[in-house]
Amino acid sequence: MIPARRPTLQAFGQFLRTPSLGRSVAALLTGAIALLLIVNMAVFVMLQRTRDFNDSVERGQRIQVATKEVLALSIDAETGQRGFLLTGRPEYLEPYTNAVARLPERLAELASLTAGDPDMSPRVERLTALAQQRMDVIDRTIALGRMGRIEDAVGSIREGSGKRIMDRMRAERVAI
């Protein structure tokens, strides 16, 4: 096989050594194809980086939305709690009931969005713990209100633990 290739290689070598229009055109075409390949590879890398960046931005926005929803649901639960304690009417518990139903879903979404992130995951865990503490305080006061112990429930609110927890939740949300 080597003897069959020898004349071809010799002809190609002669072509490269001889200045001609064909050689110049071949060199330009080779250069253009090489440049085109380099440009295509660069565009491919840029598209990959752009996609990764867009995914990161979208994830960040979803985290922010879920965090805002957690805080809003906690505020809704508090609104229902206070409406019920002020009026004694169960229909005022509707925002609370809605928040109790939706809050675990939002917290789970937030946890899944930040899973594996060494910076965000602990913050979300703290926010989840604070949300649970806040709901425990609200549940306790509502239970007292249902038992007719409105004064005890209002006293529990006045002690300020719920406000302190909400303040910590707001601060944690800002950190996320």
Coordinates of C-alpha atoms in Angstrom, one line a residue:
M1 CA 0.0 0.0 0.0
I2 CA 2.8 2.4 0.7
P3 CA 4.2 2.2 -2.9
A4 CA 0.6 3.1 -4.2
R5 CA 0.5 6.2 -2.0
R6 CA 4.0 7.4 -2.8
P7 CA 3.1 8.9 -6.2
T8 CA 0.1 10.6 -4.6
L9 CA 2.2 12.1 -1.9
Q10 CA 4.9 13.2 -4.3
A11 CA 2.3 14.9 -6.5
F12 CA 0.8 16.6 -3.4
G13 CA 4.3 17.7 -2.4
Q14 CA 5.0 19.1 -5.8
F15 CA 1.7 21.0 -5.7
L16 CA 2.6 22.6 -2.4
R17 CA 6.1 23.6 -3.6
T18 CA 5.0 25.1 -6.9
P19 CA 3.5 28.6 -6.7
S20 CA 0.3 28.6 -8.6
L21 CA -3.2 30.0 -8.6
G22 CA -4.7 26.6 -7.6
R23 CA -2.3 26.4 -4.6
S24 CA -3.3 29.9 -3.5
V25 CA -7.1 29.1 -3.8
A26 CA -6.6 25.8 -1.9
A27 CA -4.7 27.6 0.9
L28 CA -7.4 30.3 1.1
L29 CA -10.2 27.7 1.2
T30 CA -8.3 25.7 3.8
G31 CA -7.9 28.8 5.9
A32 CA -11.5 29.8 5.5
I33 CA -12.7 26.3 6.6
A34 CA -10.4 26.3 9.6
L35 CA -11.6 29.8 10.6
L36 CA -15.2 28.7 10.1
L37 CA -14.7 25.7 12.4
I38 CA -13.1 27.9 15.0
V39 CA -16.0 30.4 14.9
N40 CA -18.5 27.6 15.1
M41 CA -16.8 26.1 18.1
A42 CA -16.7 29.5 19.8
V43 CA -20.4 30.1 19.1
F44 CA -21.2 26.7 20.5
V45 CA -19.3 27.4 23.7
M46 CA -20.9 30.8 24.0
L47 CA -24.4 29.2 23.5
Q48 CA -23.6 26.7 26.3
R49 CA -22.5 29.4 28.6
T50 CA -25.5 31.6 27.8
R51 CA -27.9 28.6 28.5
D52 CA -26.2 27.9 31.8
F53 CA -26.4 31.6 32.8
N54 CA -30.1 31.8 31.8
D55 CA -30.8 28.6 33.8
S56 CA -29.0 30.1 36.8
V57 CA -31.0 33.4 36.5
E58 CA -34.3 31.5 36.1
R59 CA -33.5 29.4 39.2
G60 CA -32.6 32.5 41.2
Q61 CA -35.9 34.1 40.2
R62 CA -37.9 31.0 41.1
I63 CA -36.1 30.9 44.5
Q64 CA -37.0 34.6 45.1
V65 CA -40.7 34.0 44.1
A66 CA -41.0 30.9 46.3
T67 CA -39.3 32.8 49.2
K68 CA -41.8 35.7 48.8
E69 CA -44.7 33.3 48.7
V70 CA -43.5 31.7 52.0
L71 CA -43.4 35.0 53.7
A72 CA -46.8 36.0 52.2
L73 CA -48.4 32.8 53.3
S74 CA -47.1 33.3 56.8
I75 CA -48.5 36.8 56.8
D76 CA -51.8 35.4 55.5
A77 CA -51.9 32.9 58.3
E78 CA -51.3 35.7 60.8
T79 CA -54.1 37.7 59.2
G80 CA -56.5 34.8 59.6
Q81 CA -55.4 34.3 63.2
R82 CA -55.9 37.9 64.2
G83 CA -59.2 38.2 62.4
F84 CA -60.5 35.1 64.2
L85 CA -59.2 36.3 67.6
L86 CA -60.8 39.8 67.1
T87 CA -64.2 38.5 65.9
G88 CA -64.4 35.0 67.2
R89 CA -65.9 34.1 63.8
P90 CA -64.4 31.0 62.0
E91 CA -64.8 32.4 58.5
Y92 CA -61.9 34.7 59.3
L93 CA -59.7 31.7 59.5
E94 CA -59.9 31.2 55.7
P95 CA -56.5 32.9 55.0
Y96 CA -55.0 30.8 57.7
T97 CA -56.5 27.6 56.3
N98 CA -55.2 28.4 52.8
A99 CA -51.8 29.2 54.1
V100 CA -51.6 26.0 56.1
A101 CA -52.5 24.0 53.0
R102 CA -50.0 25.8 50.7
L103 CA -47.0 26.5 52.9
P104 CA -45.6 23.0 52.9
E105 CA -45.7 22.9 49.1
R106 CA -43.8 26.2 48.8
L107 CA -41.2 25.2 51.4
A108 CA -40.7 21.9 49.6
E109 CA -40.2 23.7 46.3
L110 CA -37.8 26.1 47.9
A111 CA -35.8 23.1 49.3
S112 CA -35.7 21.4 46.0
L113 CA -34.5 24.5 44.2
T114 CA -31.7 25.0 46.6
A115 CA -30.7 21.4 47.2
G116 CA -27.0 20.9 46.9
D117 CA -26.2 24.6 47.1
P118 CA -23.9 25.1 50.0
D119 CA -24.8 28.7 50.5
M120 CA -28.6 28.6 49.9
S121 CA -29.5 25.3 51.5
P122 CA -28.8 26.2 55.1
R123 CA -30.6 29.5 54.7
V124 CA -33.7 27.7 53.4
E125 CA -33.5 25.3 56.3
R126 CA -33.4 28.2 58.7
L127 CA -36.4 29.8 56.9
T128 CA -38.3 26.5 57.0
A129 CA -37.6 26.2 60.7
L130 CA -38.7 29.8 61.3
A131 CA -41.9 29.3 59.3
Q132 CA -42.7 26.2 61.3
Q133 CA -42.1 28.1 64.6
R134 CA -44.4 30.9 63.4
M135 CA -47.1 28.4 62.4
D136 CA -46.8 26.7 65.8
V137 CA -47.3 30.1 67.6
I138 CA -50.3 30.8 65.3
D139 CA -51.8 27.4 65.9
R140 CA -51.4 27.7 69.6
T141 CA -53.3 31.0 69.7
I142 CA -56.0 29.8 67.4
A143 CA -56.5 26.7 69.6
L144 CA -56.8 29.0 72.7
G145 CA -59.3 31.1 70.8
R146 CA -61.4 28.1 69.9
M147 CA -61.4 27.1 73.5
G148 CA -62.8 30.5 74.4
R149 CA -59.6 31.6 76.0
I150 CA -59.3 34.8 73.9
E151 CA -57.4 36.7 76.7
D152 CA -54.7 34.0 76.8
A153 CA -54.4 34.0 73.0
V154 CA -54.1 37.8 72.9
G155 CA -51.6 37.7 75.8
S156 CA -49.5 35.2 73.7
I157 CA -49.6 37.7 70.8
R158 CA -48.6 40.6 73.0
E159 CA -45.6 38.7 74.3
G160 CA -44.1 39.3 70.8
S161 CA -42.6 35.9 70.0
G162 CA -44.5 35.8 66.7
K163 CA -43.2 39.3 65.7
R164 CA -39.7 38.3 66.5
I165 CA -40.0 35.1 64.4
M166 CA -41.5 37.1 61.5
D167 CA -38.7 39.7 61.7
R168 CA -36.1 36.8 61.5
M169 CA -38.0 35.4 58.6
R170 CA -37.9 38.7 56.8
A171 CA -34.1 39.0 57.5
E172 CA -33.5 35.4 56.2
R173 CA -35.6 36.1 53.1
V174 CA -33.3 39.1 52.3
A175 CA -30.3 36.8 52.7
I176 CA -31.7 34.4 50.2

